[in-house]
C-alpha positions as CSV (number, residue, x, y, z in Angstrom):
1,M,57.9,35.6,-41.0
2,R,54.7,35.3,-43.1
3,E,51.8,37.6,-42.2
4,V,48.6,35.9,-41.1
5,N,45.2,37.3,-41.8
6,L,43.1,36.5,-38.7
7,R,39.9,37.0,-40.6
8,S,40.7,33.8,-42.6
9,V,41.4,31.8,-39.4
10,D,38.7,29.7,-37.8
11,L,39.3,30.1,-34.1
12,N,37.3,27.0,-33.4
13,L,40.3,25.0,-34.9
14,L,42.5,26.2,-32.0
15,T,40.2,24.5,-29.4
16,V,40.5,21.3,-31.5
17,L,44.2,21.7,-31.7
18,Q,44.5,22.1,-27.9
19,V,42.8,18.8,-27.3
20,L,44.7,17.0,-30.1
21,L,48.0,18.1,-28.5
22,E,46.9,16.9,-25.1
23,E,45.5,13.6,-26.2
24,R,47.9,12.9,-29.1
25,H,45.2,10.7,-30.5
26,V,42.4,11.6,-33.0
27,T,39.8,9.2,-31.6
28,R,40.3,10.2,-28.0
29,A,40.3,13.9,-29.0
30,A,37.0,13.3,-30.9
31,E,35.4,11.8,-27.8
32,R,36.4,14.7,-25.6
33,L,35.2,17.3,-28.2
34,H,31.9,15.4,-28.8
35,M,32.8,15.3,-32.5
36,S,33.0,12.5,-35.0
37,Q,36.5,11.1,-35.7
38,S,36.2,12.1,-39.4
39,A,35.4,15.7,-38.4
40,V,38.5,15.9,-36.1
41,S,40.6,14.3,-38.9
42,R,39.5,17.1,-41.3
43,A,40.2,19.7,-38.6
44,L,43.7,18.3,-38.2
45,Q,44.3,18.5,-42.0
46,R,43.2,22.2,-41.9
47,L,45.5,22.9,-39.0
48,R,48.4,21.4,-40.8
49,V,47.8,23.7,-43.7
50,L,47.4,26.7,-41.4
51,F,50.6,26.0,-39.5
52,H,52.6,24.6,-42.4
53,D,53.5,21.7,-40.1
54,P,52.4,18.1,-39.5
55,L,51.8,18.8,-35.8
56,L,51.0,15.1,-35.0
57,V,53.6,12.7,-36.3
58,K,52.9,8.9,-36.4
59,S,55.2,6.8,-34.2
60,A,55.3,3.4,-32.7
61,Q,53.2,4.5,-29.8
62,G,50.6,6.2,-32.0
63,Y,51.3,9.9,-32.5
64,S,54.0,12.2,-31.1
65,L,54.2,16.0,-31.3
66,S,56.3,17.7,-34.0
67,S,58.8,20.2,-32.8
68,R,56.5,23.1,-33.7
69,A,53.5,21.5,-31.9
70,D,55.6,21.0,-28.8
71,K,56.3,24.7,-28.7
72,L,52.7,25.6,-29.5
73,A,51.2,23.6,-26.6
74,A,52.1,26.1,-23.8
75,E,51.5,29.2,-25.9
76,L,48.1,27.8,-27.1
77,D,46.9,27.2,-23.6
78,M,47.7,30.8,-22.6
79,A,46.2,32.2,-25.8
80,L,42.9,30.4,-25.3
81,K,42.7,31.5,-21.6
82,S,43.2,35.1,-22.8
83,V,40.5,34.8,-25.3
84,T,38.2,33.3,-22.7
85,R,38.9,36.2,-20.3
86,L,38.3,38.7,-23.1
87,I,34.8,37.2,-23.8
88,Q,33.8,36.3,-20.3
89,E,31.7,38.9,-18.5
90,P,33.8,40.7,-15.9
91,E,33.2,40.0,-12.3
92,F,31.7,43.0,-10.5
93,D,32.6,43.8,-6.9
94,P,31.0,47.0,-5.6
95,L,33.5,47.3,-2.7
96,S,36.4,47.8,-5.1
97,V,34.7,49.7,-7.9
98,E,36.0,53.3,-8.5
99,A,33.8,55.5,-10.6
100,T,31.7,58.6,-10.8
101,I,28.0,58.2,-11.5
102,R,26.1,61.3,-12.6
103,F,22.3,61.8,-12.1
104,S,20.2,64.6,-13.6
105,G,16.6,65.7,-13.7
106,I,14.5,68.3,-11.9
107,D,12.1,65.4,-11.1
108,L,14.8,63.2,-9.6
109,D,14.0,63.8,-5.9
110,S,10.3,63.2,-6.4
111,W,10.8,59.6,-7.6
112,I,14.1,58.5,-6.1
113,D,15.0,58.7,-2.5
114,M,18.6,60.0,-3.2
115,P,19.7,60.2,0.5
116,A,18.6,56.5,1.0
117,L,20.4,55.6,-2.2
118,M,23.5,57.4,-1.1
119,A,23.5,55.5,2.2
120,Q,23.5,52.2,0.3
121,F,26.4,53.4,-1.9
122,L,28.5,54.5,1.1
123,S,28.1,51.1,2.8
124,Q,28.3,48.8,-0.3
125,A,30.4,50.8,-2.8
126,P,32.5,53.2,-0.7
127,K,34.7,54.3,-3.6
128,L,31.8,55.3,-5.8
129,N,31.4,59.1,-6.3
130,I,27.9,60.5,-7.0
131,D,27.2,63.7,-8.9
132,V,23.5,64.9,-8.7
133,S,22.2,67.9,-10.7
134,S,18.6,69.1,-10.7
135,M,19.3,72.0,-13.2
136,P,17.1,72.1,-16.3
137,A,19.0,70.9,-19.4
138,D,18.7,69.0,-22.6
139,Y,18.9,65.7,-20.7
140,F,18.8,63.4,-23.7
141,E,21.6,65.2,-25.5
142,M,23.6,64.9,-22.2
143,L,23.0,61.1,-22.2
144,A,24.1,60.9,-25.9
145,K,27.3,62.8,-25.2
146,G,28.1,60.8,-22.0
147,D,27.8,63.8,-19.8
148,V,25.3,62.1,-17.5
149,D,24.6,58.4,-16.6
150,Y,20.9,58.6,-15.5
151,V,18.1,61.0,-16.1
152,V,14.7,61.1,-14.4
153,T,12.0,63.1,-16.3
154,G,8.5,63.1,-17.5
155,I,9.5,64.5,-20.9
156,G,10.3,61.9,-23.6
157,P,13.2,62.1,-26.0
158,S,12.7,63.5,-29.5
159,K,16.0,62.1,-30.8
160,H,18.6,59.4,-30.1
161,L,15.5,57.1,-29.7
162,G,17.4,54.0,-30.6
163,D,20.2,54.6,-28.1
164,I,18.1,55.3,-25.0
165,H,16.6,52.8,-22.6
166,R,14.0,53.5,-19.9
167,I,12.0,52.1,-17.1
168,Q,8.9,53.7,-15.7
169,L,9.1,55.0,-12.1
170,G,5.6,56.2,-11.7
171,E,2.8,58.5,-13.1
172,S,1.1,61.6,-11.9
173,D,-2.0,63.6,-12.8
174,L,-1.7,67.3,-13.6
175,I,-3.1,69.9,-11.2
176,V,-3.4,73.7,-11.0
177,L,-1.3,75.4,-8.3
178,M,-2.3,78.8,-7.0
179,G,-1.8,80.9,-3.8
180,E,-4.3,81.0,-0.9
181,N,-4.9,84.7,-1.6
182,N,-5.7,84.1,-5.3
183,P,-9.3,85.1,-5.9
184,L,-9.8,81.8,-7.7
185,A,-8.7,79.8,-4.6
186,S,-12.2,80.0,-3.1
187,Q,-14.0,79.3,-6.4
188,S,-14.6,76.4,-8.6
189,L,-12.2,76.6,-11.6
190,D,-14.0,76.4,-14.9
191,L,-12.5,76.9,-18.3
192,E,-13.5,80.5,-18.7
193,K,-11.9,81.5,-15.4
194,Y,-8.8,79.4,-16.1
195,L,-8.2,81.0,-19.5
196,A,-8.7,84.5,-18.1
197,A,-6.1,84.0,-15.4
198,V,-2.4,84.8,-15.6
199,H,-0.2,81.7,-16.1
200,G,3.3,80.6,-15.8
201,F,5.1,77.4,-16.9
202,V,8.3,75.6,-16.1
203,T,10.5,74.8,-19.0
204,I,13.3,72.3,-18.7
205,T,14.9,72.9,-22.1
206,G,14.2,76.6,-22.3
207,K,11.7,76.0,-25.1
208,G,7.9,76.3,-25.4
209,P,5.0,76.4,-25.7
210,T,3.6,73.5,-23.6
211,Y,1.5,70.6,-24.8
212,L,-1.5,72.4,-23.2
213,D,-0.9,75.6,-25.2
214,N,-0.6,73.6,-28.4
215,Y,-3.9,71.9,-27.6
216,L,-5.7,75.1,-26.8
217,S,-4.4,76.6,-30.0
218,S,-5.7,73.6,-32.0
219,I,-9.3,74.3,-30.7
220,G,-9.0,78.1,-31.2
221,M,-8.3,79.0,-27.5
222,K,-5.4,80.6,-25.8
223,R,-4.3,81.3,-22.2
224,N,-2.3,84.3,-21.0
225,V,1.2,83.0,-20.3
226,A,3.1,85.8,-18.6
227,L,6.0,83.8,-17.0
228,K,8.4,81.2,-18.2
229,I,10.9,79.8,-15.6
230,S,13.4,77.0,-15.3
231,D,13.6,76.7,-11.5
232,F,10.9,74.3,-10.6
233,R,11.0,74.9,-6.9
234,S,10.5,78.7,-7.2
235,V,6.9,78.2,-8.4
236,I,5.7,78.2,-4.7
237,D,7.1,81.7,-4.2
238,Y,5.5,83.0,-7.3
239,V,2.0,81.7,-6.5
240,E,2.2,82.8,-2.9
241,K,3.1,86.4,-3.9
242,S,1.0,86.8,-7.0
243,D,-2.2,85.6,-8.7
244,I,-0.3,83.5,-11.2
245,L,-1.3,79.9,-11.9
246,F,0.9,76.9,-12.7
247,M,-0.1,73.5,-14.2
248,L,2.2,70.9,-12.7
249,P,2.3,67.2,-11.9
250,R,0.8,66.5,-8.5
251,A,3.6,64.1,-7.5
252,L,6.3,66.7,-8.0
253,I,4.6,69.6,-6.2
254,L,3.3,67.7,-3.1
255,P,6.7,67.5,-1.4
256,L,7.2,71.2,-1.8
257,I,3.9,72.7,-0.5
258,K,3.9,71.5,3.1
259,G,3.4,74.5,5.3
260,R,3.1,76.8,2.3
261,K,0.1,79.1,1.6
262,V,-1.1,77.4,-1.6
263,V,-4.1,75.6,-3.1
264,L,-4.3,72.7,-5.5
265,K,-7.2,72.5,-7.9
266,P,-8.1,70.1,-10.8
267,L,-7.9,71.3,-14.4
268,P,-11.2,72.2,-15.9
269,E,-12.9,69.1,-17.4
270,E,-12.7,70.5,-20.9
271,I,-8.9,70.5,-20.9
272,K,-8.1,67.6,-18.6
273,M,-4.7,66.2,-19.6
274,P,-3.6,62.6,-19.5
275,K,-1.4,61.5,-16.6
276,V,2.3,62.2,-17.0
277,N,4.6,59.1,-17.0
278,F,8.0,59.5,-15.4
279,Y,10.9,57.4,-16.4
280,L,14.5,56.6,-15.5
281,Y,16.5,56.9,-18.7
282,W,20.0,55.7,-19.6
283,H,22.1,55.3,-22.7
284,S,22.7,51.9,-24.5
285,R,26.4,52.1,-23.9
286,F,25.8,51.3,-20.3
287,H,22.8,48.9,-20.8
288,Q,24.8,45.7,-20.0
289,D,27.5,47.2,-17.9
290,P,27.8,45.3,-14.6
291,L,28.2,48.5,-12.5
292,H,25.2,50.2,-14.1
293,L,23.1,47.0,-13.8
294,W,23.8,47.0,-10.1
295,I,23.1,50.8,-9.8
296,K,19.7,50.4,-11.5
297,Q,18.8,47.6,-9.0
298,K,19.6,50.0,-6.2
299,L,17.7,52.9,-7.8
300,L,14.6,50.8,-8.1
301,S,14.9,49.7,-4.5
302,T,14.8,53.4,-3.4
303,R,12.0,54.4,-5.7
304,R,9.3,56.6,-4.2
305,L,5.8,55.4,-4.8
306,S,3.3,58.0,-6.1
307,D,0.1,58.6,-4.2
């Protein structure tokens, strides 16, 4: 049996062959294919070379199939249907899908109503398993490695830029968080007082300094950063029990301070920072996946709106 190099085969010829075998007539085949008769005749000549067989043989009634063509007819139909299924976008049925979808981000709960989202999954995709992590991590490296499906964060990627997609969930201004018993709580917060205070900051990646510290350094100033933590929710305890200050996005901190002895103040005018944009991120490997397209639709339907 001779070996066939598929790269040298024009698969469009097979669709022409299928119609020729069904019609057994060049003119009628051309009409069905919306091609000229001469173009179909040329295709037939190429098919004869490809198969080393006449395929259509002249007879008293017009054309009849050669022995090889007769055998090809059934196989060709199945082959073309297989190719169609291969190319065709798969149907998506949430009721039958079985998968584990992983979400990550310390900002996740501030922008996505995860309990409401889970309620939709339970009723519409009961075989879907959800894994949620709010632990600080290198989220974009996790996306690149396939360790997580979706990330919500206000920090942008520094690498894998061409492989990551995003959609904005909201934005938030930055505020200063302090305890009610902090001496600054009853005062206006100017730059001098702010820089003289003791500060902490939340780090997601374990790295630093912050954008604000870099900015202060560029203008010859510095604040006293005494604490670096990764547990975002623990900042309330720190400010209630000490005179430490944190600069945080308002949208993230508001849900955590109800009933707590804390005060929110604006940053001094001289160092006002731009609003932080928060995004839902995912990797390009899932960009057109039917399951992930459906999940993104559900995610956006349970998005929390910033104040």
